[in-house]
Amino acid sequence: MNRRSVLASAVGGAAAAAIPLGQVRADRPARGLLAPRPPMGWNSWNSFATTITEAQARETAAIMREKLLPFGYDVFTVDIQWYEPNASSYDYSAHPTPAVDGYGRLIPASNRFPSSVGGKGFAPLAADIHAMGMKFGIHLMRGIPRLAVERNLPVLGTPSRAADIADRTSTCPWNPDMFGVDMTRPGAQAYYDSVFRLYADWGVDFVKMDDMSRPYDAHAAEIEAAHRAIGNSGRPITLSLSPGETPVVRGEHVRRFAQMWRISDDFWDEWPMLLAQFVRLENWNMWRRPGAWPDADMLPLGRLKLGERDTRFTPNEQRTLMTLWSIARSPLIMGGDLRHLDEATLKLLTNRAVLAVNQASTDNRPHFVEDGSAIWSARPEIGEGTYLALFNTTDRPKEIGISLHELGQTGPVRLQDLWTGRDAGTMDSRVSCKVAPHGAELYRLSQPA
């Protein structure tokens, strides 16, 4: 089942008539565009840290194919340090010895990914992921491995060597694997070209590139280099920049050179972090468009942290998380361990009506009404009506509402509760309801029959 058929099953029956084309053209994806809708998938970081093995990846991918792919989650990503033979936790070795090829390019650690032996890299795993109907993604640190610089390995197809292009003053503050690349030096672009050409040859569809967005201006040349290298690779590879907080003032630049970019540092299952994402998503709202998605980060749901615990988010907070990411059209990348996927989490992730808001809505915007509440609205890409999300950010139940006039509508309107599928009645001039603490409600408003 492809993404379009998933969306049709969620919105087709409710669409009585098409919105005039001129009203939706700005948000409609262009044909051939990379990431025309917010990417959906799974990433290994929240559950496996640096440690995922090929056996675990294959087991997880099979579960993803069965339980999540039918709902549109199709990007399977192996996160950081797949090249580190001794990776063991969320911490990093101060003196890493990554697996690299003869041209200084990171390759999978063969003790963890045995199908990579013999120079095959991730090609066998990627091929099997593709056979499941999914896309294959990897994590990549900015720059060139320090080990390649120490060995002064050659840059493929050039007289340059690793030490010639490395910027030893440009290092990641939290990961010791790499030096930056000085893009003013001969061979610098050729190095990035060789990296992405190798990964394109493996069949990589998605690259989460880390240590890019902060500090943004210092790394802008390498962001552009990665973008050019993808173009030169001959394969359509979605580029996701990490971590944030990406500066909003660089919105025009980042959406030109990447398809996703992080709006915050790593997001975990703590209410203050979730609360902070409201303002960030509001600030980034003007820069979102098909092919360019402000990324509020992965969904830390279910079993997390190497199996040590389940999410700390309450059920209300989990619904708030999914509602906010959906109405603001952030990518939906599940981070929890799918081997321990419980029914409640699966139900949360696979509500077709809610996913349609994320995948096929337009004119998404926040409304500023009062402290302690947040309100977003949007319109379906196809069909009449309005999506309305009401959030209670306080610790007590709260009545939250907005006038139909502020939504550009006149009453009466019929409310459909998208989380339950139930008819929530009609309202004349104002939509209002009591929302649970840290909770959310999501409705579709339409004219009564």
XYZ file of C-alpha atoms in Angstrom:
449
model
C 0.000 0.000 0.000
C 1.467 3.357 -0.994
C 1.211 6.673 0.826
C -1.451 8.022 -1.555
C -3.806 5.077 -0.984
C -3.323 5.445 2.770
C -4.392 9.077 2.551
C -7.308 8.311 0.300
C -8.691 5.793 2.767
C -8.569 8.426 5.506
C -9.931 11.472 3.725
C -11.737 10.267 0.644
C -15.040 9.436 2.269
C -15.249 12.775 4.045
C -14.438 14.869 0.979
C -17.727 16.077 -0.427
C -16.185 18.510 -2.901
C -12.729 19.628 -3.958
C -11.245 22.891 -2.750
C -10.608 25.218 -5.721
C -7.086 24.590 -6.999
C -5.930 28.151 -6.435
C -6.540 27.808 -2.702
C -4.224 24.834 -2.229
C -1.600 25.183 -4.936
C 1.009 26.703 -2.605
C 0.985 23.666 -0.316
C 0.411 20.942 -2.903
C 3.551 18.865 -3.574
C 5.184 19.213 -6.959
C 5.738 16.108 -9.045
C 9.225 14.670 -8.628
C 9.891 16.647 -5.434
C 11.974 15.014 -2.723
C 9.894 14.539 0.456
C 6.666 16.006 -0.983
C 4.962 15.141 2.321
C 6.401 14.960 5.831
C 8.520 11.790 5.976
C 7.186 8.968 8.144
C 9.257 6.118 9.505
C 11.347 4.655 12.297
C 14.803 5.535 13.656
C 16.976 3.436 15.971
C 18.313 6.193 18.274
C 15.628 6.381 20.959
C 15.648 2.643 21.541
C 19.069 1.308 20.505
C 21.395 4.325 20.974
C 24.634 3.536 19.096
C 24.319 -0.232 19.400
C 21.928 -1.591 16.774
C 23.093 -4.717 14.964
C 22.057 -6.145 11.625
C 20.010 -8.871 13.304
C 18.141 -6.284 15.371
C 17.650 -4.069 12.325
C 16.174 -6.899 10.294
C 13.885 -7.981 13.120
C 12.681 -4.409 13.607
C 12.191 -3.825 9.880
C 9.990 -6.919 9.619
C 7.774 -5.592 12.423
C 7.676 -2.164 10.810
C 6.589 -3.695 7.503
C 3.763 -5.565 9.189
C 2.480 -2.978 11.655
C 3.454 0.508 10.443
C 4.081 0.404 6.701
C 0.365 -0.067 5.902
C -0.206 3.338 7.508
C 2.526 5.149 5.583
C 5.607 4.730 7.808
C 8.138 3.776 5.146
C 11.582 5.170 6.063
C 13.744 2.742 8.079
C 16.838 4.498 9.483
C 19.925 3.132 11.226
C 21.193 5.929 13.453
C 24.650 6.937 14.656
C 27.862 4.889 14.832
C 26.934 1.952 12.634
C 30.616 2.182 11.696
C 31.904 1.803 15.296
C 32.779 -1.829 16.144
C 32.662 -1.247 19.908
C 29.666 1.084 20.248
C 27.873 0.243 23.474
C 25.514 2.954 24.734
C 24.500 6.609 24.454
C 28.101 7.587 25.239
C 30.922 7.891 22.727
C 34.474 6.613 22.891
C 37.021 9.380 23.294
C 39.319 7.554 20.860
C 37.076 5.852 18.301
C 38.348 3.471 15.651
C 35.581 3.569 13.061
C 35.429 1.309 10.046
C 36.561 3.259 6.969
C 37.435 2.318 3.426
C 40.632 3.228 1.576
C 39.234 6.668 0.723
C 38.294 7.713 4.242
C 34.585 6.964 3.922
C 32.659 5.420 6.793
C 31.520 1.830 6.185
C 29.500 -0.527 8.417
C 31.314 -2.312 11.236
C 31.403 -5.888 9.950
C 31.113 -7.436 13.423
C 27.716 -5.745 13.761
C 26.608 -5.870 10.107
C 28.040 -9.102 8.721
C 26.351 -8.762 5.305
C 28.656 -5.775 4.681
C 31.772 -7.970 4.499
C 33.699 -7.904 1.241
C 33.084 -4.257 0.450
C 29.311 -4.680 0.139
C 28.561 -1.960 2.701
C 24.866 -1.531 3.412
C 23.846 -2.721 -0.064
C 22.522 -6.133 1.062
C 20.547 -4.685 3.975
C 19.210 -1.819 1.856
C 18.117 -4.250 -0.851
C 16.181 -6.301 1.671
C 14.562 -3.187 3.149
C 13.552 -2.143 -0.359
C 12.113 -5.611 -0.972
C 9.884 -5.015 2.055
C 8.499 -1.914 0.313
C 10.401 0.560 2.459
C 13.177 3.126 2.100
C 16.569 2.743 3.772
C 18.182 5.546 5.768
C 21.434 6.035 7.634
C 22.902 8.574 10.038
C 26.048 10.467 9.035
C 28.227 12.844 10.988
C 29.399 16.064 9.340
C 32.960 16.013 8.083
C 35.705 13.461 7.528
C 36.750 10.774 10.043
C 39.662 11.741 12.252
C 41.047 8.291 11.566
C 41.144 9.079 7.838
C 43.055 12.263 8.610
C 45.501 10.446 10.896
C 46.143 7.928 8.114
C 46.065 10.710 5.502
C 43.986 8.607 3.147
C 43.467 9.752 -0.449
C 40.333 11.534 -1.660
C 38.822 9.445 -4.434
C 39.541 10.738 -7.938
C 41.785 13.615 -6.848
C 45.421 14.246 -5.871
C 44.161 15.532 -2.491
C 44.414 13.640 0.753
C 42.381 13.714 3.947
C 44.789 16.021 5.775
C 44.548 18.515 2.924
C 40.810 19.049 3.297
C 40.282 18.551 7.024
C 39.576 21.535 9.264
C 41.039 20.377 12.571
C 39.548 23.395 14.350
C 36.021 22.340 13.378
C 34.894 19.543 15.670
C 31.643 18.340 17.138
C 31.356 19.176 20.864
C 29.618 15.918 21.743
C 31.030 13.374 19.295
C 34.741 12.819 18.614
C 34.488 10.882 15.350
C 35.100 13.619 12.782
C 36.901 16.770 11.716
C 35.032 19.300 9.628
C 35.823 19.714 5.946
C 37.217 23.038 4.755
C 35.149 23.655 1.644
C 37.611 26.250 0.304
C 40.254 23.579 -0.295
C 40.773 21.530 -3.476
C 39.279 18.083 -3.079
C 36.723 19.104 -0.440
C 33.631 18.812 -2.646
C 35.088 15.718 -4.273
C 35.262 14.079 -0.858
C 31.592 14.711 -0.139
C 30.744 13.608 -3.679
C 32.569 10.331 -3.089
C 30.763 9.746 0.210
C 27.279 10.246 -1.175
C 28.077 8.343 -4.364
C 29.122 5.355 -2.258
C 25.945 5.512 -0.187
C 23.855 5.996 -3.322
C 25.470 2.849 -4.727
C 24.390 1.011 -1.576
C 20.796 2.107 -2.162
C 20.499 4.670 0.612
C 17.339 6.791 0.315
C 17.565 9.005 3.399
C 20.505 10.569 5.261
C 20.170 12.113 8.691
C 23.261 14.309 8.776
C 24.352 15.341 12.237
C 26.380 18.219 13.674
C 25.053 20.395 10.858
C 22.440 22.841 12.142
C 24.309 24.194 15.166
C 26.143 26.509 14.784
C 24.393 26.923 11.463
C 26.467 29.614 9.772
C 29.728 27.854 10.581
C 28.460 24.721 8.838
C 26.522 26.286 5.969
C 29.206 25.496 3.399
C 29.084 21.809 4.330
C 25.279 21.832 4.201
C 25.539 23.131 0.645
C 28.257 20.571 -0.106
C 26.062 17.689 1.028
C 23.202 19.034 -1.096
C 25.455 19.234 -4.158
C 26.875 15.788 -3.482
C 23.398 14.268 -3.422
C 22.654 15.910 -6.747
C 25.924 14.576 -8.134
C 25.246 11.063 -6.822
C 22.471 10.408 -9.307
C 20.141 9.038 -6.621
C 17.246 10.920 -4.945
C 18.328 11.002 -1.288
C 16.353 12.929 1.294
C 18.633 15.086 3.478
C 17.670 15.606 7.130
C 19.797 18.050 9.157
C 20.438 17.571 12.860
C 20.515 18.617 15.624
C 18.772 21.928 16.292
C 18.012 24.465 17.268
C 18.252 25.632 13.667
C 18.013 29.445 13.640
C 14.694 30.606 12.216
C 16.444 33.487 10.430
C 18.136 30.871 8.231
C 14.798 29.451 7.104
C 15.217 30.361 3.447
C 18.670 28.824 3.256
C 17.858 25.586 5.066
C 14.727 24.846 3.079
C 16.691 25.332 -0.126
C 19.390 22.830 0.773
C 17.603 20.203 2.906
C 14.250 18.459 3.063
C 14.127 18.259 6.891
C 15.857 20.175 9.638
C 15.685 19.928 13.381
C 14.063 22.786 15.265
C 15.409 21.668 18.664
C 18.125 19.644 20.304
C 17.320 15.986 20.995
C 13.696 15.644 22.034
C 12.873 13.210 24.808
C 9.810 12.203 26.811
C 9.625 15.127 29.238
C 6.687 17.543 29.389
C 8.831 20.725 29.471
C 10.458 19.614 26.205
C 7.081 18.985 24.614
C 5.772 22.322 25.842
C 8.748 24.111 24.267
C 8.002 22.586 20.866
C 4.741 24.551 20.627
C 6.579 27.858 20.290
C 9.228 26.411 17.994
C 6.658 24.972 15.612
C 4.795 28.281 15.627
C 8.010 30.141 14.807
C 8.841 27.800 11.941
C 5.353 27.663 10.475
C 5.997 30.184 7.686
C 8.969 28.215 6.335
C 7.232 24.888 5.870
C 6.370 23.804 2.325
C 6.282 20.539 0.336
C 9.838 19.265 0.220
C 10.912 21.349 3.239
C 9.814 20.263 6.721
C 10.719 21.762 10.119
C 11.429 18.667 12.206
C 10.322 18.548 15.846
C 12.289 15.294 16.198
C 11.444 11.653 16.743
C 8.511 10.282 18.714
C 9.844 8.878 22.012
C 6.968 6.462 22.527
C 6.797 2.904 23.789
C 9.963 1.127 25.015
C 13.044 3.387 25.105
C 16.678 3.681 26.168
C 18.055 0.210 25.406
C 14.972 -1.371 26.945
C 15.477 0.310 30.309
C 12.052 1.965 30.472
C 8.843 2.908 28.736
C 7.976 6.458 27.745
C 7.433 8.903 30.587
C 4.732 10.715 28.662
C 1.269 10.223 30.108
C -1.502 9.059 27.751
C -2.718 12.678 27.529
C 0.783 13.890 26.670
C 1.192 11.171 24.056
C -1.989 12.330 22.355
C -0.759 15.932 22.547
C 2.518 14.888 20.930
C 0.837 13.159 18.001
C -1.750 15.898 17.575
C 0.829 18.707 17.538
C 3.221 16.916 15.164
C 0.257 16.186 12.878
C -1.404 19.616 12.748
C 1.995 21.355 12.387
C 3.100 18.766 9.788
C 6.336 17.708 11.454
C 7.847 14.464 10.147
C 6.572 11.413 12.043
C 9.566 9.245 12.923
C 8.862 6.636 15.595
C 11.766 6.124 17.988
C 10.537 3.400 20.334
C 11.561 -0.256 20.187
C 9.103 -1.916 17.813
C 9.888 -5.341 19.297
C 7.931 -4.204 22.367
C 5.198 -2.262 20.576
C 2.070 -2.297 22.748
C -1.481 -1.931 21.476
C -2.013 1.550 22.929
C 1.098 2.921 21.215
C 0.246 1.188 17.956
C -3.254 2.666 18.040
C -1.803 6.123 18.675
C 0.569 5.829 15.710
C -1.928 4.415 13.237
C -5.064 6.561 13.453
C -5.709 7.163 9.748
C -7.767 10.316 10.256
C -5.007 11.904 12.365
C -2.270 10.832 9.939
C -4.231 12.464 7.105
C -3.896 15.795 8.926
C -0.127 15.347 8.942
C 0.115 14.131 5.367
C -2.601 15.967 3.474
C -3.525 19.297 5.013
C -2.880 22.887 4.036
C -3.093 26.392 5.524
C -1.800 25.025 8.862
C -1.540 27.855 11.381
C -1.601 28.628 15.104
C -4.156 30.916 16.730
C -3.254 32.934 19.807
C -6.192 32.994 22.198
C -5.095 32.841 25.838
C -2.366 31.589 28.148
C -2.523 27.940 29.074
C -3.938 26.895 25.728
C -2.785 26.393 22.169
C -4.966 26.208 19.091
C -4.046 25.226 15.542
C -6.228 24.956 12.463
C -5.755 23.624 8.950
C -7.759 22.594 5.907
C -7.862 19.271 4.099
C -5.970 19.256 0.798
C -9.060 17.810 -0.830
C -12.606 18.402 0.307
C -14.332 20.965 2.450
C -14.030 21.591 6.157
C -11.508 22.631 8.755
C -9.179 20.715 11.046
C -9.035 22.134 14.573
C -6.613 21.120 17.342
C -7.208 22.315 20.918
C -4.410 21.898 23.471
C -4.449 22.363 27.241
C -0.923 23.154 28.429
C -1.926 23.558 32.096
C -2.028 21.019 34.915
C -5.809 21.186 35.326
C -8.805 20.539 33.047
C -9.530 23.646 31.032
C -12.256 24.870 28.694
C -10.620 25.817 25.404
C -12.339 27.273 22.372
C -12.270 29.616 19.406
C -14.922 31.491 17.470
C -15.857 30.260 14.029
C -15.255 33.802 12.764
C -11.553 33.463 13.633
C -11.495 30.289 11.572
C -13.111 32.043 8.629
C -16.293 30.051 8.993
C -19.936 30.589 9.820
C -22.097 28.240 11.836
C -23.515 25.883 12.459
C -20.751 23.280 12.054
C -20.671 19.588 12.754
C -17.681 18.247 14.725
C -16.081 14.884 14.094
C -13.635 13.737 16.773
C -10.678 12.422 14.774
C -9.178 10.493 17.677
C -12.320 8.508 18.435
C -14.120 8.748 15.104
C -17.287 9.814 16.880
C -19.671 12.626 16.012
C -19.099 15.381 18.589
C -22.277 17.336 17.834
C -22.852 20.746 16.276
C -21.894 24.260 17.386
C -23.223 27.580 16.148
C -20.687 30.368 16.588
C -17.865 28.945 18.696
C -16.114 25.599 19.067
C -15.294 24.875 22.668
C -14.681 21.853 24.874
C -13.078 20.854 28.143
C -9.594 19.466 27.519
C -7.681 17.247 29.944
C -4.454 18.498 31.591
C -1.560 18.324 29.111
C -4.129 16.950 26.685
C -5.408 17.619 23.185
C -8.527 17.272 21.062
C -8.566 17.123 17.286
C -11.705 17.736 15.221
C -12.818 18.037 11.645
C -15.439 20.763 11.225
C -17.930 20.522 8.396
C -21.315 21.855 7.389
C -24.217 19.790 8.721
C -25.906 17.608 6.128
